[in-house]
PDB file of C-alpha atoms in Angstrom:
ATOM      1  CA  LYS A   2       0.000   0.000   0.000  1.00  0.00           C
ATOM      2  CA  LEU A   3       1.403   3.390  -1.021  1.00  0.00           C
ATOM      3  CA  THR A   4       0.362   6.613   0.705  1.00  0.00           C
ATOM      4  CA  SER A   5       1.457  10.108  -0.313  1.00  0.00           C
ATOM      5  CA  LEU A   6       2.652  12.200   2.626  1.00  0.00           C
ATOM      6  CA  ASP A   7       2.377  15.964   2.893  1.00  0.00           C
ATOM      7  CA  ALA A   8       5.773  17.671   2.876  1.00  0.00           C
ATOM      8  CA  PRO A   9       5.827  21.274   1.644  1.00  0.00           C
ATOM      9  CA  GLY A  10       8.957  22.035  -0.374  1.00  0.00           C
ATOM     10  CA  TYR A  11       9.468  18.413  -1.458  1.00  0.00           C
ATOM     11  CA  GLU A  12       8.541  17.039  -4.861  1.00  0.00           C
ATOM     12  CA  LYS A  13       7.294  13.658  -3.682  1.00  0.00           C
ATOM     13  CA  VAL A  14       7.135  11.827  -0.355  1.00  0.00           C
ATOM     14  CA  VAL A  15       5.544   8.394  -0.134  1.00  0.00           C
ATOM     15  CA  TYR A  16       5.032   5.875   2.670  1.00  0.00           C
ATOM     16  CA  ALA A  17       4.904   2.200   1.704  1.00  0.00           C
ATOM     17  CA  GLU A  18       3.596  -0.648   3.797  1.00  0.00           C
ATOM     18  CA  ASP A  19       3.666  -4.273   2.694  1.00  0.00           C
ATOM     19  CA  GLU A  20       2.036  -6.594   5.208  1.00  0.00           C
ATOM     20  CA  ALA A  21       3.376  -9.814   3.666  1.00  0.00           C
ATOM     21  CA  SER A  22       7.047  -8.784   3.968  1.00  0.00           C
ATOM     22  CA  GLY A  23       6.760  -6.457   6.952  1.00  0.00           C
ATOM     23  CA  LEU A  24       8.028  -3.474   4.930  1.00  0.00           C
ATOM     24  CA  LYS A  25       7.368  -0.012   6.312  1.00  0.00           C
ATOM     25  CA  SER A  26       9.318   2.565   4.355  1.00  0.00           C
ATOM     26  CA  ILE A  27       9.409   6.201   3.255  1.00  0.00           C
ATOM     27  CA  ILE A  28      10.981   7.638   0.132  1.00  0.00           C
ATOM     28  CA  ALA A  29      11.461  11.413   0.105  1.00  0.00           C
ATOM     29  CA  VAL A  30      12.399  13.255  -3.082  1.00  0.00           C
ATOM     30  CA  HIS A  31      13.453  16.812  -2.333  1.00  0.00           C
ATOM     31  CA  SER A  32      14.506  17.964  -5.806  1.00  0.00           C
ATOM     32  CA  THR A  33      15.021  16.658  -9.330  1.00  0.00           C
ATOM     33  CA  LYS A  34      15.973  20.057 -10.790  1.00  0.00           C
ATOM     34  CA  LEU A  35      19.525  18.886 -11.650  1.00  0.00           C
ATOM     35  CA  GLY A  36      18.551  15.299 -12.472  1.00  0.00           C
ATOM     36  CA  PRO A  37      17.031  12.192 -10.889  1.00  0.00           C
ATOM     37  CA  ALA A  38      17.112  12.166  -7.097  1.00  0.00           C
ATOM     38  CA  ALA A  39      19.869  10.065  -5.568  1.00  0.00           C
ATOM     39  CA  GLY A  40      20.412   9.164  -1.949  1.00  0.00           C
ATOM     40  CA  GLY A  41      21.022   6.182   0.259  1.00  0.00           C
ATOM     41  CA  CYS A  42      18.631   3.949   2.123  1.00  0.00           C
ATOM     42  CA  ARG A  43      18.787   3.935   5.908  1.00  0.00           C
ATOM     43  CA  MET A  44      17.338   0.978   7.828  1.00  0.00           C
ATOM     44  CA  PHE A  45      16.709   1.940  11.437  1.00  0.00           C
ATOM     45  CA  ALA A  46      14.258   0.993  14.190  1.00  0.00           C
ATOM     46  CA  TYR A  47      12.540   4.392  14.302  1.00  0.00           C
ATOM     47  CA  PRO A  48      10.048   4.756  17.170  1.00  0.00           C
ATOM     48  CA  ASP A  49       7.250   5.816  14.796  1.00  0.00           C
ATOM     49  CA  ILE A  50       6.429   6.956  11.263  1.00  0.00           C
ATOM     50  CA  GLU A  51       6.814  10.655  12.126  1.00  0.00           C
ATOM     51  CA  ALA A  52      10.401  10.131  13.317  1.00  0.00           C
ATOM     52  CA  ALA A  53      11.171   8.200  10.134  1.00  0.00           C
ATOM     53  CA  LYS A  54       9.584  10.926   7.986  1.00  0.00           C
ATOM     54  CA  THR A  55      11.543  13.674   9.761  1.00  0.00           C
ATOM     55  CA  ASP A  56      14.804  11.808   9.157  1.00  0.00           C
ATOM     56  CA  ALA A  57      13.982  11.064   5.501  1.00  0.00           C
ATOM     57  CA  LEU A  58      13.102  14.703   4.815  1.00  0.00           C
ATOM     58  CA  ARG A  59      16.223  16.039   6.504  1.00  0.00           C
ATOM     59  CA  LEU A  60      18.489  13.584   4.691  1.00  0.00           C
ATOM     60  CA  ALA A  61      16.817  14.103   1.284  1.00  0.00           C
ATOM     61  CA  ARG A  62      17.299  17.867   1.490  1.00  0.00           C
ATOM     62  CA  GLY A  63      20.937  17.306   2.457  1.00  0.00           C
ATOM     63  CA  MET A  64      21.448  15.085  -0.596  1.00  0.00           C
ATOM     64  CA  THR A  65      20.125  17.846  -2.870  1.00  0.00           C
ATOM     65  CA  TYR A  66      22.843  20.190  -1.612  1.00  0.00           C
ATOM     66  CA  LYS A  67      25.537  17.505  -1.483  1.00  0.00           C
ATOM     67  CA  ASN A  68      24.952  16.410  -5.092  1.00  0.00           C
ATOM     68  CA  ALA A  69      24.793  20.027  -6.291  1.00  0.00           C
ATOM     69  CA  ALA A  70      27.987  20.962  -4.410  1.00  0.00           C
ATOM     70  CA  ALA A  71      29.752  18.055  -6.113  1.00  0.00           C
ATOM     71  CA  SER A  72      28.484  19.324  -9.503  1.00  0.00           C
ATOM     72  CA  LEU A  73      26.688  16.031 -10.098  1.00  0.00           C
ATOM     73  CA  PRO A  74      23.728  15.908 -12.491  1.00  0.00           C
ATOM     74  CA  LEU A  75      21.578  14.544  -9.665  1.00  0.00           C
ATOM     75  CA  GLY A  76      18.878  15.781  -7.377  1.00  0.00           C
ATOM     76  CA  GLY A  77      18.349  14.827  -3.758  1.00  0.00           C
ATOM     77  CA  GLY A  78      16.355  12.056  -2.188  1.00  0.00           C
ATOM     78  CA  LYS A  79      16.529   9.561   0.632  1.00  0.00           C
ATOM     79  CA  SER A  80      14.745   6.449   1.740  1.00  0.00           C
ATOM     80  CA  VAL A  81      14.287   4.938   5.160  1.00  0.00           C
ATOM     81  CA  ILE A  82      13.097   1.495   6.174  1.00  0.00           C
ATOM     82  CA  ILE A  83      11.503   1.297   9.599  1.00  0.00           C
ATOM     83  CA  ALA A  84      13.080  -1.927  10.882  1.00  0.00           C
ATOM     84  CA  ASP A  85      15.953  -3.323  12.916  1.00  0.00           C
ATOM     85  CA  PRO A  86      18.652  -4.264  10.377  1.00  0.00           C
ATOM     86  CA  HIS A  87      19.958  -6.992  12.699  1.00  0.00           C
ATOM     87  CA  LYS A  88      16.587  -8.723  13.165  1.00  0.00           C
ATOM     88  CA  ASP A  89      14.155  -7.695  10.439  1.00  0.00           C
ATOM     89  CA  LYS A  90      16.207  -7.733   7.220  1.00  0.00           C
ATOM     90  CA  THR A  91      14.872 -10.539   5.015  1.00  0.00           C
ATOM     91  CA  PRO A  92      14.985 -11.204   1.282  1.00  0.00           C
ATOM     92  CA  GLU A  93      11.204 -10.642   1.144  1.00  0.00           C
ATOM     93  CA  LEU A  94      11.487  -7.251   2.857  1.00  0.00           C
ATOM     94  CA  MET A  95      14.289  -6.139   0.533  1.00  0.00           C
ATOM     95  CA  GLN A  96      12.388  -7.319  -2.550  1.00  0.00           C
ATOM     96  CA  ALA A  97       9.321  -5.372  -1.419  1.00  0.00           C
ATOM     97  CA  PHE A  98      11.536  -2.314  -0.916  1.00  0.00           C
ATOM     98  CA  GLY A  99      12.937  -2.777  -4.428  1.00  0.00           C
ATOM     99  CA  ARG A 100       9.403  -2.757  -5.820  1.00  0.00           C
ATOM    100  CA  PHE A 101       8.743   0.448  -3.876  1.00  0.00           C
ATOM    101  CA  VAL A 102      11.827   2.136  -5.385  1.00  0.00           C
ATOM    102  CA  GLU A 103      10.791   0.922  -8.849  1.00  0.00           C
ATOM    103  CA  SER A 104       7.380   2.593  -8.377  1.00  0.00           C
ATOM    104  CA  PHE A 105       9.231   5.927  -8.736  1.00  0.00           C
ATOM    105  CA  TYR A 106      10.114   4.998 -12.360  1.00  0.00           C
ATOM    106  CA  GLY A 107      13.659   6.388 -12.231  1.00  0.00           C
ATOM    107  CA  MET A 108      12.822   9.565 -10.324  1.00  0.00           C
ATOM    108  CA  TYR A 109      14.807   8.168  -7.355  1.00  0.00           C
ATOM    109  CA  THR A 110      17.768   5.810  -7.147  1.00  0.00           C
ATOM    110  CA  THR A 111      19.337   4.459  -3.987  1.00  0.00           C
ATOM    111  CA  ALA A 112      22.215   2.568  -2.433  1.00  0.00           C
ATOM    112  CA  GLU A 113      23.072   1.359   1.056  1.00  0.00           C
ATOM    113  CA  ASP A 114      23.499   3.947   3.826  1.00  0.00           C
ATOM    114  CA  VAL A 115      24.091   2.945   7.473  1.00  0.00           C
TER     115      VAL A 115
END
C-alpha cells in the first residue's frame, strides 16, 4: 500500500507498507531540478512513522545540496526502512523495498546507507 505524505517544499514523499514482507518505508524526493534524485537507504528501528519521515526529509534535502555541491547531475532524495537491520532484514522485505523504489520509475535511485 502506497500513501502520499504531505511535505511542503518536497517534490514527492511516499510511505509504503507491505504486510506480507513487513516493509514499512518512506521515500522522500526533495529535488530533481539537476537530475534524478539520488540518496542512500537507511534501515533503522525508528520509534514511529513521524520520526522516520523527519529523518527522511532532513536527509533528502541534504542530498540535494551535497549532489549540487559536487556538480553532479543529480537531485536529492533519501529512503528509510523502519526496521531493525539486525533482526528484520529478510529477502522478502528487501524485494518489497525494491518494488517500492521501482514505483518511482527512475525519479529516485538508492544505495546502502548505514
